[in-house]
Coordinates of C-alpha atoms and ligand atoms in Angstrom, one line a residue:
M19 CA 110.6 197.9 154.3
S20 CA 110.1 198.0 158.0
Q21 CA 110.6 200.6 160.7
K22 CA 112.4 199.8 163.9
V23 CA 111.9 201.9 167.0
V24 CA 113.1 201.8 170.6
L25 CA 110.8 200.6 173.2
E26 CA 111.2 202.9 176.2
R27 CA 108.7 201.6 178.7
V28 CA 105.5 199.7 179.0
T29 CA 102.6 200.7 181.2
L30 CA 99.2 199.3 182.0
D31 CA 95.7 200.8 181.8
G32 CA 92.3 199.6 182.8
A33 CA 92.0 196.1 184.2
K34 CA 95.0 194.0 185.3
P35 CA 95.6 191.3 182.7
F36 CA 94.9 187.8 184.1
I37 CA 98.0 185.7 183.6
G38 CA 96.9 182.3 185.0
Y39 CA 96.6 180.5 188.3
T40 CA 99.4 179.9 190.8
D41 CA 98.9 176.2 190.1
Q42 CA 98.1 175.9 186.4
H43 CA 96.0 172.7 186.7
D44 CA 94.0 173.8 189.7
P45 CA 91.3 176.4 189.0
C46 CA 90.6 176.8 192.7
S47 CA 94.1 178.2 193.4
E48 CA 94.9 181.9 193.5
K49 CA 94.5 184.0 190.4
L50 CA 97.6 185.9 189.2
Y51 CA 97.6 189.3 187.6
A52 CA 100.2 191.3 185.8
N53 CA 100.9 194.4 187.9
T54 CA 103.6 195.9 185.9
G55 CA 104.3 196.4 182.2
S56 CA 107.2 194.1 182.1
Q57 CA 105.2 191.3 183.7
A58 CA 102.6 191.7 181.0
M59 CA 105.3 191.7 178.3
E60 CA 106.9 188.5 179.7
W61 CA 103.5 186.9 179.7
L62 CA 102.7 187.8 176.1
C63 CA 106.1 186.6 174.9
N64 CA 105.7 183.3 176.7
A65 CA 102.2 182.8 175.3
W66 CA 103.3 183.6 171.8
R67 CA 106.2 181.2 172.0
Y68 CA 104.0 178.5 173.6
R69 CA 101.6 178.7 170.7
F70 CA 104.4 178.7 168.2
N71 CA 106.1 175.6 169.6
Q72 CA 102.7 173.9 169.9
L73 CA 102.3 174.3 166.1
R74 CA 106.0 173.4 165.5
S75 CA 105.7 170.1 167.4
N76 CA 103.4 168.8 164.7
R77 CA 106.0 169.1 162.0
C78 CA 107.6 165.8 161.0
K79 CA 111.0 164.5 160.3
Y80 CA 112.3 161.1 159.1
G81 CA 113.0 158.7 161.9
K82 CA 115.5 155.8 161.8
D83 CA 113.4 153.4 159.7
K84 CA 112.3 156.1 157.2
T85 CA 109.0 156.8 158.9
L86 CA 107.8 160.2 159.7
I87 CA 107.7 161.2 163.3
P88 CA 106.6 164.5 164.7
I89 CA 109.6 166.6 166.0
G90 CA 107.8 167.2 169.3
G91 CA 107.6 163.5 169.9
T92 CA 103.8 163.6 170.1
L93 CA 101.2 165.4 168.1
D94 CA 99.6 168.5 169.6
T95 CA 96.7 169.5 167.3
R96 CA 94.9 171.8 169.7
S97 CA 93.3 174.9 168.2
V98 CA 93.7 178.3 169.7
S99 CA 90.3 178.1 171.5
Q100 CA 91.0 174.6 172.9
S101 CA 94.4 175.8 174.2
R102 CA 92.8 178.7 175.8
K103 CA 90.4 176.4 177.7
E104 CA 93.1 174.1 178.8
C105 CA 95.9 176.6 179.7
S106 CA 94.5 179.1 182.1
W107 CA 97.3 181.6 181.4
L108 CA 96.4 181.8 177.7
T109 CA 92.7 182.8 178.3
A110 CA 93.3 186.6 178.3
V111 CA 95.9 186.8 175.5
P112 CA 94.6 189.0 172.6
S113 CA 93.7 186.7 169.7
L114 CA 95.7 188.7 167.2
I115 CA 98.8 187.7 169.2
L116 CA 97.8 184.1 169.6
E117 CA 96.7 183.7 166.0
S118 CA 99.9 185.1 164.4
P119 CA 102.1 182.0 165.0
T120 CA 99.8 180.0 162.7
R121 CA 101.1 181.8 159.7
I122 CA 104.5 182.7 160.8
E123 CA 105.4 179.1 161.8
R124 CA 104.2 177.8 158.5
V125 CA 106.1 180.4 156.5
E126 CA 109.3 179.8 158.4
W127 CA 109.0 176.0 158.0
F128 CA 108.3 175.9 154.3
T129 CA 110.8 178.6 153.3
S130 CA 113.4 176.6 155.0
V131 CA 112.3 173.3 153.3
K132 CA 112.5 175.1 150.0
R133 CA 115.9 176.8 150.7
R134 CA 117.3 173.4 151.7
K135 CA 116.1 171.9 148.4
T136 CA 117.7 174.6 146.3
L137 CA 120.9 174.5 148.2
L138 CA 121.2 170.7 148.0
S139 CA 120.5 170.9 144.2
K140 CA 123.4 173.3 144.0
R141 CA 125.5 171.0 146.2
L142 CA 125.9 173.6 148.9
K143 CA 125.4 173.0 152.6
P144 CA 121.7 172.9 153.2
G145 CA 121.7 174.4 156.6
R146 CA 119.5 173.1 159.4
M147 CA 115.8 172.9 159.7
P148 CA 114.1 175.5 162.0
R149 CA 113.8 174.3 165.5
F150 CA 111.6 175.1 168.4
K151 CA 111.7 178.7 169.7
S152 CA 113.7 178.8 172.9
Y153 CA 113.8 181.4 175.6
K154 CA 117.6 181.3 175.8
R155 CA 118.4 181.2 172.1
D156 CA 115.7 183.3 170.5
G157 CA 115.0 185.8 173.3
Q158 CA 111.6 187.1 174.3
H159 CA 109.5 188.3 171.5
F160 CA 106.0 188.3 170.0
I161 CA 104.2 189.5 167.0
C162 CA 100.8 191.2 167.0
W163 CA 98.8 191.8 163.9
Y164 CA 97.4 195.2 163.2
N165 CA 94.5 193.8 161.1
G166 CA 93.1 197.1 159.9
G167 CA 93.3 198.7 163.3
R168 CA 91.9 195.9 165.4
N169 CA 94.9 195.8 167.7
A170 CA 98.4 197.2 168.1
V171 CA 97.2 200.7 167.2
Y172 CA 99.9 203.4 167.1
R173 CA 99.5 207.0 167.8
Q174 CA 102.0 209.8 167.8
V175 CA 102.3 211.7 171.1
N176 CA 104.8 214.3 170.2
R177 CA 107.6 214.8 167.7
N178 CA 109.8 211.9 169.0
H179 CA 107.4 209.7 170.9
G180 CA 104.4 207.5 170.3
I181 CA 102.3 204.9 172.0
I182 CA 101.3 201.5 170.7
T183 CA 98.2 200.2 172.4
I184 CA 97.6 196.5 172.7
T185 CA 94.1 195.8 174.0
G186 CA 92.6 192.7 175.4
Q187 CA 89.9 191.4 177.6
N188 CA 89.9 189.2 180.7
P189 CA 87.2 186.5 180.4
K190 CA 84.1 187.0 182.5
G191 CA 84.7 186.5 186.2
Y192 CA 88.4 186.6 185.8
S193 CA 89.0 190.3 186.5
Q194 CA 89.7 191.6 190.0
A195 CA 86.7 192.7 191.9
G196 CA 85.4 196.2 190.9
E197 CA 87.6 196.3 187.8
P198 CA 86.5 196.4 184.2
L199 CA 87.2 193.4 181.9
R200 CA 89.2 195.2 179.3
Y201 CA 92.9 195.9 179.8
R202 CA 95.3 198.1 177.7
I203 CA 99.0 197.6 177.5
L204 CA 100.7 200.8 176.4
L205 CA 104.1 200.5 174.6
H206 CA 105.9 203.8 174.8
V207 CA 108.3 204.1 171.9
R208 CA 110.8 206.6 170.6
V209 CA 110.5 207.4 166.9
S210 CA 112.6 209.5 164.6
Q211 CA 110.3 209.6 161.6
P212 CA 106.6 209.3 161.0
I213 CA 105.4 205.7 161.1
R214 CA 104.1 204.6 157.8
E215 CA 101.2 202.2 157.2
Y216 CA 101.9 198.9 158.8
T217 CA 100.4 195.4 158.9
A218 CA 101.9 194.0 162.2
I219 CA 104.3 194.9 165.0
Q220 CA 107.1 192.7 166.2
V221 CA 108.0 193.3 169.8
D222 CA 111.5 192.2 170.9
W223 CA 111.4 192.4 174.6
T224 CA 115.0 191.2 175.1
N225 CA 116.4 194.1 173.1
R226 CA 113.6 196.5 173.9
T227 CA 112.7 197.2 170.3
V228 CA 109.6 197.3 168.2
V229 CA 109.5 196.7 164.4
F230 CA 106.6 197.9 162.3
N231 CA 106.0 195.7 159.3
N232 CA 105.5 198.2 156.5
I233 CA 104.3 198.0 153.0
P234 CA 107.4 199.0 151.0
L235 CA 107.5 202.5 149.8
P236 CA 107.8 203.1 146.1
I237 CA 111.0 204.9 145.0
R238 CA 110.1 208.3 143.7
R239 CA 111.9 209.1 140.4
K240 CA 111.6 210.9 137.1
P241 CA 112.5 209.2 133.8
T242 CA 116.1 210.2 133.0
G243 CA 116.6 208.3 129.7
K244 CA 120.0 206.9 130.9
A245 CA 121.3 203.4 130.8
I246 CA 124.2 202.0 132.8
G247 CA 126.3 198.9 132.8
I248 CA 127.8 197.6 136.0
D249 CA 130.8 195.3 136.5
R250 CA 131.2 193.7 139.9
G251 CA 134.6 192.7 141.1
C252 CA 137.0 192.5 143.9
A253 CA 139.3 195.5 143.4
H254 CA 136.3 197.8 143.2
A255 CA 133.0 196.5 144.5
A256 CA 131.4 197.9 141.4
A257 CA 132.5 199.8 138.4
D258 CA 130.0 201.5 136.0
S259 CA 130.1 202.3 132.3
N260 CA 130.4 206.0 133.1
G261 CA 133.8 205.4 134.7
R262 CA 132.7 205.7 138.3
F263 CA 133.6 203.2 141.0
M264 CA 131.9 202.1 144.2
D265 CA 134.2 201.0 146.9
L266 CA 133.5 199.4 150.2
P267 CA 135.0 200.9 153.4
K268 CA 137.8 198.4 153.3
N269 CA 139.7 199.6 156.3
R270 CA 136.8 199.4 158.6
L271 CA 135.9 195.9 157.3
K272 CA 139.4 194.7 157.6
A273 CA 139.7 195.9 161.2
I274 CA 136.5 193.9 162.0
D275 CA 137.9 190.9 160.1
R276 CA 141.1 191.1 162.2
E277 CA 139.1 191.1 165.4
I278 CA 137.1 188.1 164.2
R279 CA 140.2 186.1 163.2
K280 CA 141.8 186.9 166.6
R281 CA 138.8 185.5 168.4
Q282 CA 138.6 182.5 166.1
K283 CA 142.2 181.6 166.9
S284 CA 141.6 181.7 170.6
Q285 CA 138.5 179.5 170.1
A286 CA 140.5 177.0 168.1
R287 CA 143.1 177.0 170.9
R288 CA 140.4 176.3 173.5
V289 CA 139.1 173.4 171.4
K290 CA 142.5 171.9 171.0
T291 CA 143.6 172.2 174.7
A292 CA 140.3 170.6 175.7
G293 CA 141.3 167.7 173.4
Y294 CA 138.5 167.9 170.8
F295 CA 138.9 167.7 167.1
S296 CA 136.1 170.1 166.1
E297 CA 134.5 173.1 167.6
K298 CA 131.1 171.5 167.2
E299 CA 132.2 168.5 169.2
Y300 CA 133.6 170.8 171.9
A301 CA 130.5 173.0 172.0
N302 CA 128.2 170.0 172.4
S303 CA 130.5 168.3 175.0
G304 CA 129.0 170.0 178.0
R305 CA 132.4 170.8 179.2
T306 CA 132.6 174.2 177.5
S307 CA 134.1 177.1 179.3
R308 CA 132.3 180.3 179.9
A309 CA 135.0 182.2 178.0
Y310 CA 134.2 180.1 175.0
W311 CA 130.5 181.2 174.9
K312 CA 131.5 184.8 175.5
T313 CA 133.9 184.8 172.6
R314 CA 131.4 183.1 170.4
L315 CA 128.9 185.8 171.1
E316 CA 131.5 188.4 170.3
I317 CA 132.2 186.8 167.0
T318 CA 128.5 186.8 166.1
K319 CA 128.2 190.4 166.9
L320 CA 131.3 191.3 164.9
H321 CA 129.9 189.5 161.8
A322 CA 126.6 191.3 162.3
K323 CA 128.5 194.6 162.5
S324 CA 130.3 194.1 159.2
K325 CA 127.0 193.0 157.6
R326 CA 125.4 196.3 158.7
I327 CA 128.2 198.3 157.2
L328 CA 127.9 196.5 153.9
D329 CA 124.2 196.8 153.9
D330 CA 124.3 200.5 154.4
V331 CA 126.7 201.0 151.5
Y332 CA 124.7 198.8 149.1
Q333 CA 121.4 200.2 150.0
K334 CA 122.6 203.8 149.3
Y335 CA 124.3 202.8 146.1
T336 CA 121.4 200.8 144.6
T337 CA 118.8 203.4 145.4
Q338 CA 121.0 206.0 143.7
L339 CA 121.3 203.7 140.7
V340 CA 117.6 203.2 140.4
R341 CA 117.0 207.0 140.7
D342 CA 119.5 207.9 138.1
N343 CA 118.9 205.3 135.4
D344 CA 116.1 203.9 133.2
L345 CA 118.0 200.7 132.5
I346 CA 120.5 198.9 134.6
V347 CA 122.6 196.0 133.1
L348 CA 124.5 193.5 135.2
E349 CA 126.4 190.4 134.3
N350 CA 124.8 187.2 135.2
L351 CA 127.3 185.8 137.6
R352 CA 127.2 182.4 139.1
L353 CA 128.5 183.4 142.5
A354 CA 128.1 180.0 144.1
N355 CA 130.5 178.5 141.6
M356 CA 133.0 181.3 141.9
S357 CA 133.3 181.0 145.7
R358 CA 133.2 177.2 145.9
R359 CA 136.2 175.3 147.3
N360 CA 138.5 173.6 144.8
K361 CA 138.0 169.9 144.4
P362 CA 140.5 167.8 146.4
V363 CA 143.0 166.0 144.1
P364 CA 144.0 162.6 145.5
D365 CA 147.7 161.6 145.1
P366 CA 147.8 158.5 142.8
L367 CA 151.1 157.3 144.4
H368 CA 150.2 157.6 148.1
E369 CA 146.9 156.5 149.3
G370 CA 145.2 158.9 151.7
R371 CA 147.3 161.9 150.6
Y372 CA 146.4 164.8 148.4
L373 CA 148.1 166.9 145.8
H374 CA 148.0 170.7 145.7
N375 CA 144.7 171.8 144.4
G376 CA 145.2 175.6 144.7
Q377 CA 142.8 175.9 147.6
A378 CA 145.2 177.9 149.7
A379 CA 145.4 180.5 146.9
K380 CA 141.7 180.4 146.3
R381 CA 140.8 180.9 150.0
G382 CA 141.9 184.5 149.9
L383 CA 139.8 185.1 146.8
N384 CA 136.8 183.4 148.3
R385 CA 137.1 185.6 151.3
S386 CA 137.3 188.8 149.4
L387 CA 134.5 187.7 147.1
R388 CA 132.3 187.0 150.0
Q389 CA 133.2 190.2 151.5
A390 CA 132.2 192.1 148.3
S391 CA 128.9 190.1 148.6
M392 CA 128.1 190.7 145.0
G393 CA 124.9 188.8 145.1
R394 CA 123.5 191.5 147.3
L395 CA 123.8 194.1 144.6
S396 CA 121.7 192.2 142.1
S397 CA 119.1 191.1 144.6
M398 CA 118.7 194.7 145.9
L399 CA 118.4 196.1 142.4
A400 CA 115.9 193.4 141.5
Y401 CA 113.4 194.4 144.1
K402 CA 114.1 198.1 143.9
T403 CA 113.6 198.2 140.1
K404 CA 110.1 196.7 140.9
L405 CA 109.4 199.4 143.5
A406 CA 110.3 202.2 141.1
D407 CA 108.5 203.3 138.0
G408 CA 110.1 203.0 134.6
V409 CA 113.3 201.2 135.5
G410 CA 114.4 197.9 134.1
M411 CA 117.2 195.5 134.9
I412 CA 118.8 193.1 132.5
L413 CA 121.3 190.3 133.3
V414 CA 123.6 189.4 130.5
N415 CA 126.1 186.7 129.8
P416 CA 129.5 187.8 131.3
A417 CA 131.7 185.7 129.0
Y418 CA 134.7 187.7 127.6
T419 CA 133.4 191.0 128.9
S420 CA 136.8 191.7 130.5
Q421 CA 138.8 190.7 127.4
T422 CA 136.7 192.5 124.7
C423 CA 137.6 196.0 123.6
S424 CA 134.6 198.3 124.2
Q425 CA 135.6 200.5 121.3
C426 CA 136.4 198.2 118.4
G427 CA 135.2 194.8 119.8
Y428 CA 138.5 193.1 119.5
V429 CA 138.7 190.1 121.8
A430 CA 142.1 188.9 123.2
K431 CA 143.4 187.8 126.5
E432 CA 146.4 190.1 126.0
N433 CA 144.2 193.1 126.0
R434 CA 144.1 193.0 129.7
E435 CA 147.4 194.4 130.7
S436 CA 146.9 193.9 134.4
Q437 CA 144.2 193.7 137.0
A438 CA 143.5 197.4 136.6
V439 CA 144.6 198.4 133.1
F440 CA 143.0 197.5 129.7
I441 CA 144.9 198.3 126.5
C442 CA 143.5 197.2 123.2
K443 CA 146.1 195.4 121.1
K444 CA 144.2 196.5 117.9
C445 CA 143.1 200.1 118.4
S446 CA 145.3 200.8 121.5
Y447 CA 142.3 202.1 123.4
K448 CA 143.4 202.4 127.0
T449 CA 141.1 202.5 130.0
N450 CA 140.4 201.0 133.4
A451 CA 139.7 197.2 133.0
D452 CA 136.6 197.2 135.1
V453 CA 135.1 200.3 133.3
N454 CA 135.8 198.6 130.0
A455 CA 134.0 195.5 131.2
A456 CA 131.1 197.6 132.4
K457 CA 130.8 199.2 128.9
N458 CA 130.7 195.8 127.3
I459 CA 128.0 194.7 129.7
L460 CA 126.0 197.8 128.9
K461 CA 126.4 197.1 125.2
R462 CA 125.2 193.5 125.6
G463 CA 122.2 194.8 127.6
L464 CA 121.3 197.2 124.8
D465 CA 121.6 194.5 122.2
T466 CA 119.2 192.3 124.2
L467 CA 116.8 195.3 124.5
A468 CA 117.1 195.9 120.8
I469 CA 116.0 192.4 120.1
T470 CA 113.1 192.5 122.5
S471 CA 112.0 196.0 121.5
E472 CA 112.0 195.0 117.8
N473 CA 109.6 192.2 118.8
L474 CA 107.5 194.6 120.7
W475 CA 107.4 197.7 118.5
G476 CA 108.3 196.6 115.1
A477 CA 110.3 198.7 112.6
D478 CA 107.8 201.6 112.4
G479 CA 107.5 201.9 116.2
T480 CA 103.9 200.5 116.5
P481 CA 103.3 197.8 119.1
V482 CA 103.3 194.4 117.5
E483 CA 102.4 192.3 120.5
Q484 CA 100.0 193.5 123.1
G485 CA 100.2 192.6 126.8
R486 CA 103.9 191.8 127.0
K487 CA 105.9 193.7 129.6
T488 CA 108.6 195.9 128.5
I489 CA 111.9 196.1 130.4
G490 CA 111.1 199.1 132.5
N491 CA 109.9 201.9 130.2
A492 CA 113.2 201.6 128.3
T493 CA 113.1 201.3 124.6
R494 CA 115.9 201.3 122.1
E495 CA 115.2 205.0 121.4
S496 CA 114.5 206.2 124.9
V497 CA 117.8 205.2 126.5
A498 CA 120.9 207.1 125.6
V499 CA 124.4 206.0 126.5
S500 CA 126.2 208.7 128.2
Ligands
ZN627 ZN1 140.1 198.2 120.4

């Protein structure tokens, strides 16, 4: 979707960019110029964040007496040009940088409002609203639009290096004597593949990276005429109807998990010795130790690491699935329900006490469920099937897929011998339990397809209804079960 490259150095060309007066409010004071690339980058990042927070300060929240008050305290409705006039250090910032927060701030705000609504309706934790961008928390970054080649133009220099040019202009009378008005900021980047068409660049100055926002590439494939059913589970991350399994690198993930738990324990100890009940209370107390923040950062990094590992596995697996099959059938799992905590059971005899609700046993399952992160598989497949030609995805009802015999259709709880083994009590068909479930899922998917394709093509194969989308290019006849 996007390409991330390393930012090696930044150089300046042409005029020196004007970055404001020594005293911002006094236009008679000395003019400041960016003499180095890093000065210019700091300036652009600050300008972008300033504009972003300006827009953010107009968002409202509910005050004490249910009245809406802007989160910045006061409204700041200045436009870009007004801000440029009033803040001397914004005058020379390229407009494609200063305009980009308009859209980005809005998108971030409203997606979060929507996400919170959805989560609340599912009775999950809604998460917090987006805040102001801060130097300390969010680091130094800015976004520059490409806008059909108007700015942030990339060119390849040699096999592994390229230059992104950000151009801008000092207002008249603001350049140093004898210098032109226009300045160019050159971002030297290291690349490993050709840069595809992009719409914007995101410069992360804290981590020295640049991300090109690309238009997603279509997945190239040829029709194979194959259909596959997939069962997601804990023992195997995924099992397919052909009898193959996809497993996560469990040992690596476990090692990371151990490191996380070790640190979480020491955090809890710190909170306890300081005399606080919750970590949040301790973190906000202002008496937090330096070691606490250090460990907290380490934990975040470890979580990110395990996420990257999972991402890699799932990306490869789903792309392969989309390449190899014309139809992919998954069970429609309600993951939020499955990983939810058990309800507390109050003890009727003792007030304020609780009976066992099985949460301790479920905690382990929740953890491994989350680790398998099964939602990722379906969401990745959902967008990848759209990017590729002639692939369809169907979600089917998962009820009894693990108890039904895929050969004779006999349903019984006893069929499932153990977590791994399935033996049919009627026809004594024996197979792996997950593969059996995957076969049932595929069958259900094909049944659904048969119903829709009958509606679409009729008995003689002529289209009955025009304009309705098929599920991929798959028809009842075109997909074969291998
Ligand atoms: Zn059977």
